Amino acid sequence: MRRNPSQHGSPVTGRWPTSAPPSSTRPSPSGCCPTSPNSSRHRPDPPPPRLRHLTGLLEQSLPDWRWEPPVGGSALWIELPDADAGAFAQVALRHEVEVVAGRTTDPSGRHDSFIRLPFTYPPDVLTEAVHRLTWAWGDFRRHGPVPEQGSPLV
């Protein structure tokens, strides 16, 4: 999508306009969020349609998984009950779904039971991903993680 370079920056040129953006898109003093004259009365936007689609599928197919609605970003952080997310990510990969284990992005170890699942894909891809994750979760719960092949002793 091409934008007019005078509007809030341009993906074509990568340059920002010389005039300040309107107050509704100006960063807050902390730099994290836009401010607006009515920010104290601002209601959160409804979740994007693809996020609603993904969470509906997860609620139906994997009801024991837990997550909080994301405040921003393009992925849902899902907590797996009593499971190592890294081990589950390997099983999911065998079902041809790639998820990112929480430990990949958090070395503190506090998110070892979390996976990151993007919700930006088209609804048909999200539906198929949840279908495969459901099969992977069933296999994981029945059989546990697949042990890594060690080196031969001799």
Backbone as ProteinMPNN parsed JSONL, in Angstrom:
{"seq_chain_A": "MRRNPSQHGSPVTGRWPTSAPPSSTRPSPSGCCPTSPNSSRHRPDPPPPRLRHLTGLLEQSLPDWRWEPPVGGSALWIELPDADAGAFAQVALRHEVEVVAGRTTDPSGRHDSFIRLPFTYPPDVLTEAVHRLTWAWGDFRRHGPVPEQGSPLV", "coords_chain_A": {"N_chain_A": [[0.837, -1.17, 0.0], [0.635, 2.131, -0.902], [1.317, 5.2, 0.595], [0.629, 8.671, 0.906], [3.484, 10.601, 1.228], [3.276, 12.778, 2.961], [1.589, 12.039, 4.957], [1.749, 10.904, 8.105], [4.246, 9.457, 7.889], [5.993, 7.32, 5.579], [5.799, 4.262, 3.961], [7.068, 3.972, 1.601], [9.219, 5.776, 1.351], [10.233, 5.789, 3.908], [10.596, 8.0, 5.45], [9.637, 10.418, 7.887], [6.998, 12.865, 8.059], [7.515, 16.454, 7.984], [5.878, 18.024, 9.547], [4.134, 17.879, 12.706], [2.333, 14.945, 13.756], [-1.287, 14.591, 14.021], [-2.896, 15.205, 17.223], [-4.205, 12.89, 18.056], [-2.661, 10.805, 17.211], [-0.198, 11.259, 18.179], [2.651, 10.289, 20.069], [2.447, 9.293, 23.518], [3.696, 10.908, 26.514], [5.327, 8.93, 27.674], [6.004, 7.523, 25.501], [4.846, 5.175, 24.66], [2.178, 4.846, 23.817], [-0.509, 6.131, 21.741], [-1.9, 9.367, 22.332], [-4.915, 11.07, 23.088], [-7.328, 13.742, 23.021], [-9.541, 12.792, 24.425], [-8.648, 10.636, 25.929], [-9.007, 9.653, 28.528], [-11.584, 8.794, 28.528], [-11.578, 6.885, 26.643], [-12.541, 3.934, 25.036], [-11.463, 0.579, 24.799], [-10.544, -0.719, 21.606], [-12.497, -3.085, 19.753], [-11.499, -6.561, 19.534], [-9.407, -7.533, 16.763], [-10.858, -9.005, 13.789], [-9.602, -11.442, 12.983], [-8.286, -12.25, 15.278], [-10.483, -12.652, 16.965], [-11.604, -14.779, 15.57], [-9.582, -16.76, 15.837], [-9.449, -17.059, 18.692], [-12.029, -17.964, 19.203], [-12.001, -20.462, 17.915], [-10.001, -21.733, 19.444], [-11.18, -21.732, 22.001], [-13.232, -23.522, 21.557], [-11.942, -25.883, 20.586], [-9.627, -26.368, 22.135], [-10.087, -26.136, 25.059], [-8.786, -26.113, 27.556], [-6.522, -24.589, 27.323], [-5.031, -21.443, 28.112], [-5.197, -17.851, 27.918], [-4.587, -14.325, 27.759], [-6.347, -11.516, 26.51], [-4.56, -9.873, 23.963], [-2.84, -6.767, 24.391], [-1.565, -5.436, 22.439], [0.29, -5.979, 19.406], [0.819, -8.924, 17.328], [0.326, -11.503, 17.97], [-0.906, -14.224, 19.928], [-0.367, -15.065, 23.248], [-0.205, -18.092, 24.659], [-0.95, -20.104, 27.397], [0.0, -23.304, 28.206], [-1.494, -26.019, 29.868], [0.196, -27.532, 32.492], [2.512, -28.287, 30.952], [5.491, -28.492, 29.016], [6.36, -26.027, 26.909], [8.32, -25.952, 24.924], [8.778, -28.651, 24.341], [6.215, -29.315, 23.444], [6.111, -27.684, 21.187], [7.802, -29.027, 19.459], [6.33, -31.364, 18.938], [4.103, -30.188, 17.738], [5.314, -29.214, 15.448], [5.822, -31.576, 14.105], [3.291, -32.045, 13.287], [3.082, -30.244, 11.366], [2.785, -27.539, 12.088], [4.099, -24.549, 13.099], [5.023, -23.227, 16.086], [6.091, -20.775, 18.441], [8.002, -21.351, 21.239], [7.73, -20.105, 24.566], [10.126, -19.902, 26.031], [11.981, -19.27, 24.144], [11.877, -16.566, 23.766], [12.054, -15.544, 26.288], [14.41, -15.687, 28.494], [14.321, -15.954, 31.241], [12.825, -18.052, 32.157], [10.248, -17.92, 33.062], [8.205, -18.232, 31.262], [8.034, -20.807, 30.268], [5.935, -22.517, 29.848], [4.43, -21.431, 27.871], [3.208, -20.686, 24.561], [3.62, -18.922, 21.495], [1.351, -17.721, 19.242], [0.637, -16.527, 16.153], [-1.955, -14.327, 14.987], [-2.436, -13.255, 12.534], [-2.8, -14.508, 10.135], [-4.859, -15.586, 7.311], [-8.352, -16.468, 7.876], [-8.931, -19.184, 7.045], [-6.44, -20.414, 7.183], [-5.846, -20.1, 9.887], [-7.879, -21.689, 10.957], [-7.159, -24.252, 10.012], [-4.668, -24.44, 11.274], [-5.395, -24.511, 14.01], [-6.847, -26.873, 13.994], [-4.786, -28.729, 13.419], [-3.134, -28.219, 15.637], [-4.791, -29.147, 17.63], [-4.81, -31.911, 17.139], [-2.073, -32.345, 17.549], [-1.846, -31.633, 20.256], [-3.426, -33.604, 21.443], [-1.871, -35.896, 20.801], [0.46, -35.213, 22.178], [-0.435, -35.173, 24.846], [-1.213, -37.827, 25.162], [1.104, -39.344, 24.574], [3.305, -37.91, 25.415], [6.3, -35.859, 25.18], [8.375, -36.437, 22.344], [11.257, -38.257, 22.74], [14.546, -36.954, 22.36], [16.875, -38.083, 19.953], [19.69, -39.658, 20.994], [23.315, -39.719, 20.873], [25.005, -42.506, 19.399], [26.355, -45.079, 21.473], [28.65, -46.443, 20.763]], "CA_chain_A": [[0.0, 0.0, 0.0], [1.405, 3.368, -0.952], [0.719, 6.341, 1.27], [1.171, 9.981, 0.606], [4.559, 10.836, 2.198], [2.953, 13.816, 3.937], [0.699, 11.484, 5.976], [2.263, 10.033, 9.155], [5.335, 8.575, 7.489], [5.774, 6.669, 4.305], [6.525, 3.013, 3.772], [7.818, 4.062, 0.35], [10.482, 6.48, 1.574], [10.735, 5.567, 5.256], [10.789, 9.285, 6.134], [8.472, 10.988, 8.549], [6.706, 14.212, 7.597], [8.146, 17.498, 8.78], [4.921, 18.552, 10.509], [3.777, 16.916, 13.748], [1.084, 14.251, 13.497], [-2.375, 15.077, 14.852], [-2.761, 14.787, 18.622], [-4.733, 11.547, 18.282], [-1.65, 9.797, 16.901], [1.067, 11.665, 18.774], [2.996, 9.397, 21.184], [2.282, 9.808, 24.865], [4.997, 11.287, 27.082], [6.167, 7.758, 27.916], [6.391, 7.013, 24.2], [4.308, 3.851, 24.36], [0.819, 4.779, 23.278], [-1.024, 7.41, 21.276], [-2.765, 10.097, 23.249], [-5.982, 11.817, 22.434], [-7.964, 14.629, 23.988], [-10.517, 12.043, 25.209], [-8.041, 9.357, 26.282], [-9.522, 9.112, 29.785], [-12.871, 8.159, 28.244], [-11.387, 5.997, 25.502], [-12.846, 2.521, 25.218], [-10.575, -0.219, 23.949], [-11.105, -1.188, 20.348], [-12.793, -4.522, 19.783], [-10.391, -7.339, 18.974], [-9.459, -7.697, 15.311], [-11.649, -10.181, 13.39], [-8.815, -12.683, 12.953], [-8.055, -12.636, 16.669], [-11.754, -13.228, 17.428], [-11.733, -16.087, 14.92], [-8.637, -17.683, 16.468], [-9.822, -17.362, 20.076], [-13.233, -18.792, 19.151], [-11.565, -21.83, 17.595], [-9.265, -22.28, 20.586], [-12.143, -21.994, 23.076], [-14.0, -24.702, 21.195], [-11.122, -27.074, 20.359], [-8.595, -26.557, 23.165], [-10.628, -25.303, 26.144], [-7.92, -26.02, 28.737], [-5.463, -23.6, 27.089], [-5.383, -20.132, 28.687], [-4.532, -16.67, 27.372], [-5.165, -13.009, 28.023], [-6.437, -10.752, 25.254], [-3.357, -9.043, 23.814], [-3.002, -5.32, 24.362], [-1.018, -5.038, 21.144], [1.062, -7.033, 18.764], [0.164, -9.739, 16.308], [0.324, -12.9, 18.392], [-1.557, -14.589, 21.175], [0.493, -15.844, 24.141], [-1.085, -19.126, 25.201], [-0.358, -20.934, 28.438], [-0.369, -24.709, 28.122], [-1.601, -26.547, 31.227], [1.129, -28.59, 32.919], [3.265, -28.772, 29.796], [6.667, -27.758, 28.556], [6.027, -25.496, 25.585], [9.357, -26.344, 23.961], [8.503, -30.03, 23.934], [4.998, -29.314, 22.619], [6.432, -27.06, 19.889], [8.371, -30.082, 18.604], [5.224, -32.219, 18.508], [3.313, -29.386, 16.793], [6.067, -29.17, 14.197], [5.586, -32.864, 13.434], [1.95, -31.917, 12.702], [3.27, -29.181, 10.381], [2.43, -26.223, 12.607], [5.241, -23.997, 13.824], [4.725, -22.264, 17.143], [7.302, -20.353, 19.151], [7.946, -21.602, 22.681], [8.014, -18.918, 25.365], [11.53, -19.822, 26.471], [12.771, -18.698, 23.051], [11.889, -15.108, 23.885], [12.176, -15.153, 27.687], [15.41, -16.558, 29.12], [14.138, -16.057, 32.694], [12.157, -19.304, 32.472], [8.883, -17.7, 33.546], [7.222, -18.522, 30.211], [8.332, -22.119, 29.693], [4.698, -23.224, 29.508], [3.688, -20.594, 26.924], [3.547, -20.641, 23.14], [3.219, -17.699, 20.792], [0.621, -18.108, 18.042], [0.206, -15.318, 15.45], [-3.337, -14.339, 14.508], [-2.499, -12.419, 11.336], [-3.058, -15.319, 8.936], [-6.267, -15.625, 6.904], [-9.153, -17.376, 8.703], [-8.819, -20.6, 6.677], [-5.147, -20.896, 7.685], [-5.992, -20.203, 11.341], [-8.73, -22.853, 11.223], [-6.342, -25.447, 9.808], [-3.635, -24.462, 12.318], [-6.003, -24.977, 15.258], [-7.156, -28.29, 13.785], [-3.537, -29.48, 13.59], [-2.69, -28.085, 17.023], [-5.643, -30.026, 18.429], [-4.249, -33.255, 16.965], [-0.759, -32.364, 18.2], [-2.056, -31.606, 21.698], [-3.872, -34.951, 21.809], [-0.698, -36.783, 20.766], [1.368, -34.806, 23.249], [-1.008, -35.59, 26.12], [-1.221, -39.293, 25.213], [2.426, -39.966, 24.467], [4.356, -37.06, 25.947], [7.237, -35.401, 24.158], [9.196, -37.446, 21.688], [12.626, -38.071, 23.228], [15.56, -36.658, 21.347], [17.769, -39.2, 19.662], [21.023, -39.421, 21.508], [24.427, -40.251, 20.076], [25.282, -43.919, 19.673], [27.398, -45.293, 22.487], [29.872, -46.968, 20.152]], "C_chain_A": [[0.881, 1.231, 0.0], [0.626, 4.465, -0.251], [1.366, 7.604, 0.771], [2.255, 10.27, 1.646], [4.245, 11.916, 3.223], [2.04, 13.293, 5.044], [1.448, 10.52, 6.882], [3.363, 9.072, 8.722], [4.985, 7.823, 6.224], [6.526, 5.364, 4.228], [7.347, 3.024, 2.493], [9.191, 4.676, 0.611], [11.09, 6.204, 2.942], [10.966, 6.858, 6.016], [9.49, 9.739, 6.774], [8.233, 12.383, 8.013], [7.368, 15.24, 8.497], [7.177, 18.109, 9.779], [4.573, 17.468, 11.526], [2.477, 16.211, 13.384], [-0.03, 14.822, 14.362], [-2.276, 14.517, 16.262], [-3.264, 13.38, 18.859], [-3.709, 10.466, 17.96], [-0.286, 10.167, 17.468], [1.398, 10.734, 19.944], [2.769, 10.075, 22.52], [3.651, 10.201, 25.401], [5.9, 10.086, 27.34], [6.627, 7.129, 26.615], [5.746, 5.696, 23.818], [2.996, 3.871, 23.598], [0.402, 6.134, 22.73], [-1.871, 8.061, 22.356], [-3.857, 10.775, 22.442], [-6.618, 12.711, 23.471], [-8.941, 13.882, 24.892], [-9.958, 10.725, 25.725], [-8.575, 8.796, 27.588], [-10.861, 8.424, 29.581], [-12.775, 7.155, 27.103], [-11.738, 4.56, 25.861], [-11.919, 1.724, 24.327], [-11.3, -0.654, 22.677], [-11.468, -2.658, 20.489], [-11.638, -5.297, 19.17], [-10.531, -7.46, 17.46], [-10.219, -8.976, 14.95], [-10.845, -11.484, 13.407], [-8.484, -13.167, 14.36], [-9.329, -13.254, 17.238], [-11.949, -14.627, 16.847], [-10.832, -17.116, 15.613], [-9.08, -18.041, 17.883], [-11.109, -18.193, 20.129], [-12.9, -20.244, 18.864], [-10.868, -22.481, 18.782], [-10.211, -22.615, 21.742], [-12.916, -23.286, 22.814], [-13.134, -25.971, 21.166], [-10.132, -27.385, 21.472], [-8.985, -25.75, 24.412], [-9.749, -25.213, 27.388], [-6.717, -25.105, 28.531], [-5.954, -22.25, 27.601], [-4.576, -19.023, 28.033], [-5.257, -15.436, 27.845], [-5.299, -12.307, 26.688], [-5.205, -9.856, 25.117], [-3.705, -7.563, 23.781], [-2.515, -4.773, 23.029], [-0.275, -6.205, 20.547], [0.215, -7.866, 17.825], [0.108, -11.206, 16.687], [-0.39, -13.044, 19.731], [-0.562, -15.42, 21.982], [-0.413, -16.801, 24.882], [-0.329, -19.942, 26.235], [-0.901, -22.349, 28.314], [-0.433, -25.277, 29.537], [-0.62, -27.694, 31.474], [1.946, -29.159, 31.766], [4.467, -27.884, 29.532], [6.411, -27.314, 27.123], [7.067, -25.861, 24.534], [9.143, -27.751, 23.446], [7.256, -30.081, 23.061], [5.272, -28.708, 21.246], [7.024, -28.087, 18.931], [7.284, -31.022, 18.085], [4.363, -31.467, 17.486], [4.008, -29.327, 15.434], [5.91, -30.476, 13.415], [4.19, -32.923, 12.814], [1.904, -30.734, 11.725], [2.671, -27.83, 10.794], [3.615, -25.733, 13.421], [4.749, -22.969, 14.826], [6.037, -21.94, 17.847], [7.093, -20.611, 20.638], [8.369, -20.356, 23.433], [9.464, -18.779, 25.777], [12.432, -19.227, 25.389], [12.902, -17.19, 23.197], [12.024, -14.63, 25.323], [13.156, -16.08, 28.4], [15.234, -16.706, 30.63], [13.483, -17.371, 33.1], [10.733, -19.143, 32.956], [7.819, -18.069, 32.515], [7.477, -19.871, 29.527], [7.086, -22.904, 29.309], [3.84, -22.442, 28.507], [4.159, -20.821, 25.487], [3.024, -19.326, 22.578], [2.594, -18.14, 19.475], [0.119, -16.848, 17.338], [-1.235, -15.447, 14.962], [-3.511, -13.523, 13.231], [-2.771, -13.201, 10.056], [-4.531, -15.258, 8.557], [-7.041, -16.662, 7.732], [-9.024, -18.855, 8.331], [-7.501, -21.201, 7.173], [-5.217, -21.056, 9.206], [-6.823, -21.434, 11.718], [-7.925, -24.147, 11.084], [-5.261, -25.564, 10.88], [-4.212, -24.988, 13.63], [-6.377, -26.453, 15.145], [-5.898, -29.134, 14.018], [-2.999, -29.396, 15.006], [-3.512, -28.984, 17.947], [-5.147, -31.465, 18.346], [-2.901, -33.358, 17.689], [-0.906, -32.407, 19.716], [-2.525, -32.979, 22.193], [-2.715, -35.939, 21.832], [0.258, -36.491, 21.918], [0.858, -35.297, 24.603], [-0.997, -37.117, 26.262], [0.172, -39.881, 25.344], [3.547, -39.162, 25.1], [5.289, -36.605, 24.844], [8.02, -36.571, 23.575], [10.626, -37.239, 22.152], [13.583, -37.798, 22.075], [16.441, -37.885, 21.165], [19.165, -38.829, 20.155], [22.088, -39.961, 20.566], [24.59, -41.731, 20.374], [26.42, -44.041, 20.68], [28.708, -45.728, 21.864], [30.049, -46.366, 18.781]], "O_chain_A": [[1.784, 1.349, 0.828], [-0.572, 4.637, -0.476], [2.495, 7.604, 0.281], [1.977, 10.192, 2.843], [4.893, 11.965, 4.268], [1.741, 14.03, 5.984], [1.757, 9.407, 6.456], [3.377, 7.934, 9.19], [3.817, 7.71, 5.852], [7.744, 5.335, 4.404], [8.227, 2.183, 2.314], [10.206, 4.157, 0.146], [12.296, 6.358, 3.137], [11.487, 6.821, 7.131], [8.398, 9.477, 6.27], [9.174, 13.031, 7.553], [7.738, 14.939, 9.632], [7.62, 18.668, 10.782], [4.701, 16.278, 11.239], [1.604, 16.818, 12.764], [0.261, 15.486, 15.357], [-1.65, 13.48, 16.481], [-2.795, 12.72, 19.786], [-3.867, 9.324, 18.39], [0.686, 9.443, 17.25], [0.512, 10.418, 20.738], [2.887, 11.295, 22.635], [4.668, 9.859, 24.797], [7.12, 10.207, 27.237], [7.534, 6.297, 26.612], [6.057, 5.144, 22.763], [2.742, 2.97, 22.799], [0.888, 7.168, 23.187], [-2.479, 7.384, 23.184], [-3.707, 11.013, 21.244], [-6.471, 12.477, 24.671], [-9.151, 14.302, 26.03], [-10.72, 9.782, 25.939], [-8.6, 7.577, 27.759], [-11.238, 7.561, 30.373], [-13.793, 6.634, 26.649], [-11.279, 4.036, 26.876], [-11.619, 2.147, 23.211], [-12.502, -0.918, 22.681], [-10.833, -3.393, 21.246], [-10.879, -4.748, 18.371], [-11.644, -7.486, 16.935], [-10.222, -9.929, 15.729], [-11.369, -12.523, 13.808], [-8.411, -14.372, 14.6], [-9.264, -14.275, 17.923], [-12.399, -15.541, 17.537], [-11.279, -18.217, 15.936], [-9.086, -19.219, 18.24], [-11.258, -19.038, 21.012], [-13.448, -21.151, 19.49], [-11.117, -23.647, 19.09], [-10.065, -23.653, 22.386], [-13.213, -24.043, 23.738], [-13.551, -27.015, 21.668], [-9.833, -28.553, 21.723], [-8.298, -24.796, 24.777], [-9.948, -24.314, 28.205], [-5.963, -24.866, 29.474], [-7.146, -21.949, 27.535], [-3.425, -19.22, 27.643], [-6.407, -15.502, 28.28], [-4.449, -12.481, 25.814], [-4.846, -9.154, 26.063], [-4.724, -7.159, 23.222], [-3.012, -3.752, 22.553], [-0.223, -7.29, 21.127], [-0.947, -7.557, 17.563], [-0.128, -12.062, 15.834], [-0.459, -12.115, 20.536], [0.02, -16.371, 21.461], [-1.286, -16.381, 25.642], [0.783, -20.409, 25.989], [-2.113, -22.563, 28.317], [0.479, -25.045, 30.332], [-0.615, -28.692, 30.753], [2.057, -30.377, 31.621], [4.448, -26.681, 29.795], [6.262, -28.146, 26.228], [6.722, -26.058, 23.369], [9.307, -28.017, 22.255], [7.224, -30.796, 22.059], [4.723, -29.171, 20.247], [6.777, -28.028, 17.726], [7.315, -31.429, 16.924], [3.942, -32.045, 16.484], [3.353, -29.385, 14.393], [5.872, -30.46, 12.184], [3.929, -33.74, 11.931], [0.832, -30.288, 11.318], [2.132, -27.088, 9.972], [4.081, -26.423, 14.328], [4.135, -21.968, 14.458], [6.973, -22.74, 17.844], [6.118, -20.141, 21.224], [9.261, -19.631, 22.993], [9.982, -17.666, 25.865], [13.521, -18.736, 25.686], [13.91, -16.605, 22.802], [12.1, -13.425, 25.561], [12.764, -17.152, 28.862], [15.934, -17.51, 31.246], [13.572, -17.769, 34.261], [10.067, -20.139, 33.238], [6.647, -18.205, 32.864], [7.168, -20.044, 28.348], [7.167, -23.854, 28.531], [2.664, -22.752, 28.318], [5.329, -21.105, 25.23], [2.107, -18.712, 23.125], [3.223, -18.844, 18.686], [-0.748, -16.159, 17.877], [-1.679, -16.528, 14.575], [-4.631, -13.143, 12.89], [-2.956, -12.602, 8.997], [-5.369, -14.914, 9.391], [-6.452, -17.621, 8.232], [-9.008, -19.704, 9.222], [-7.458, -22.375, 7.543], [-4.707, -22.034, 9.752], [-6.507, -22.133, 12.681], [-8.003, -25.028, 11.94], [-4.967, -26.665, 11.344], [-3.589, -25.819, 14.291], [-6.233, -27.201, 16.112], [-5.943, -30.137, 14.731], [-2.467, -30.375, 15.53], [-2.992, -29.518, 18.926], [-5.072, -32.16, 19.36], [-2.631, -34.351, 18.363], [-0.176, -33.133, 20.39], [-2.076, -33.455, 23.235], [-2.586, -36.729, 22.768], [0.792, -37.404, 22.548], [1.64, -35.785, 25.419], [-0.794, -37.637, 27.359], [0.396, -40.802, 26.129], [4.641, -39.69, 25.303], [5.076, -36.942, 23.679], [8.284, -37.563, 24.254], [11.169, -36.148, 21.979], [13.443, -38.337, 20.977], [16.711, -38.622, 22.113], [19.729, -37.807, 19.765], [21.767, -40.596, 19.562], [24.336, -42.164, 21.498], [27.326, -43.208, 20.723], [29.775, -45.41, 22.389], [31.02, -46.676, 18.091]]}, "name": "protein", "num_of_chains": 1, "seq": "MRRNPSQHGSPVTGRWPTSAPPSSTRPSPSGCCPTSPNSSRHRPDPPPPRLRHLTGLLEQSLPDWRWEPPVGGSALWIELPDADAGAFAQVALRHEVEVVAGRTTDPSGRHDSFIRLPFTYPPDVLTEAVHRLTWAWGDFRRHGPVPEQGSPLV"}
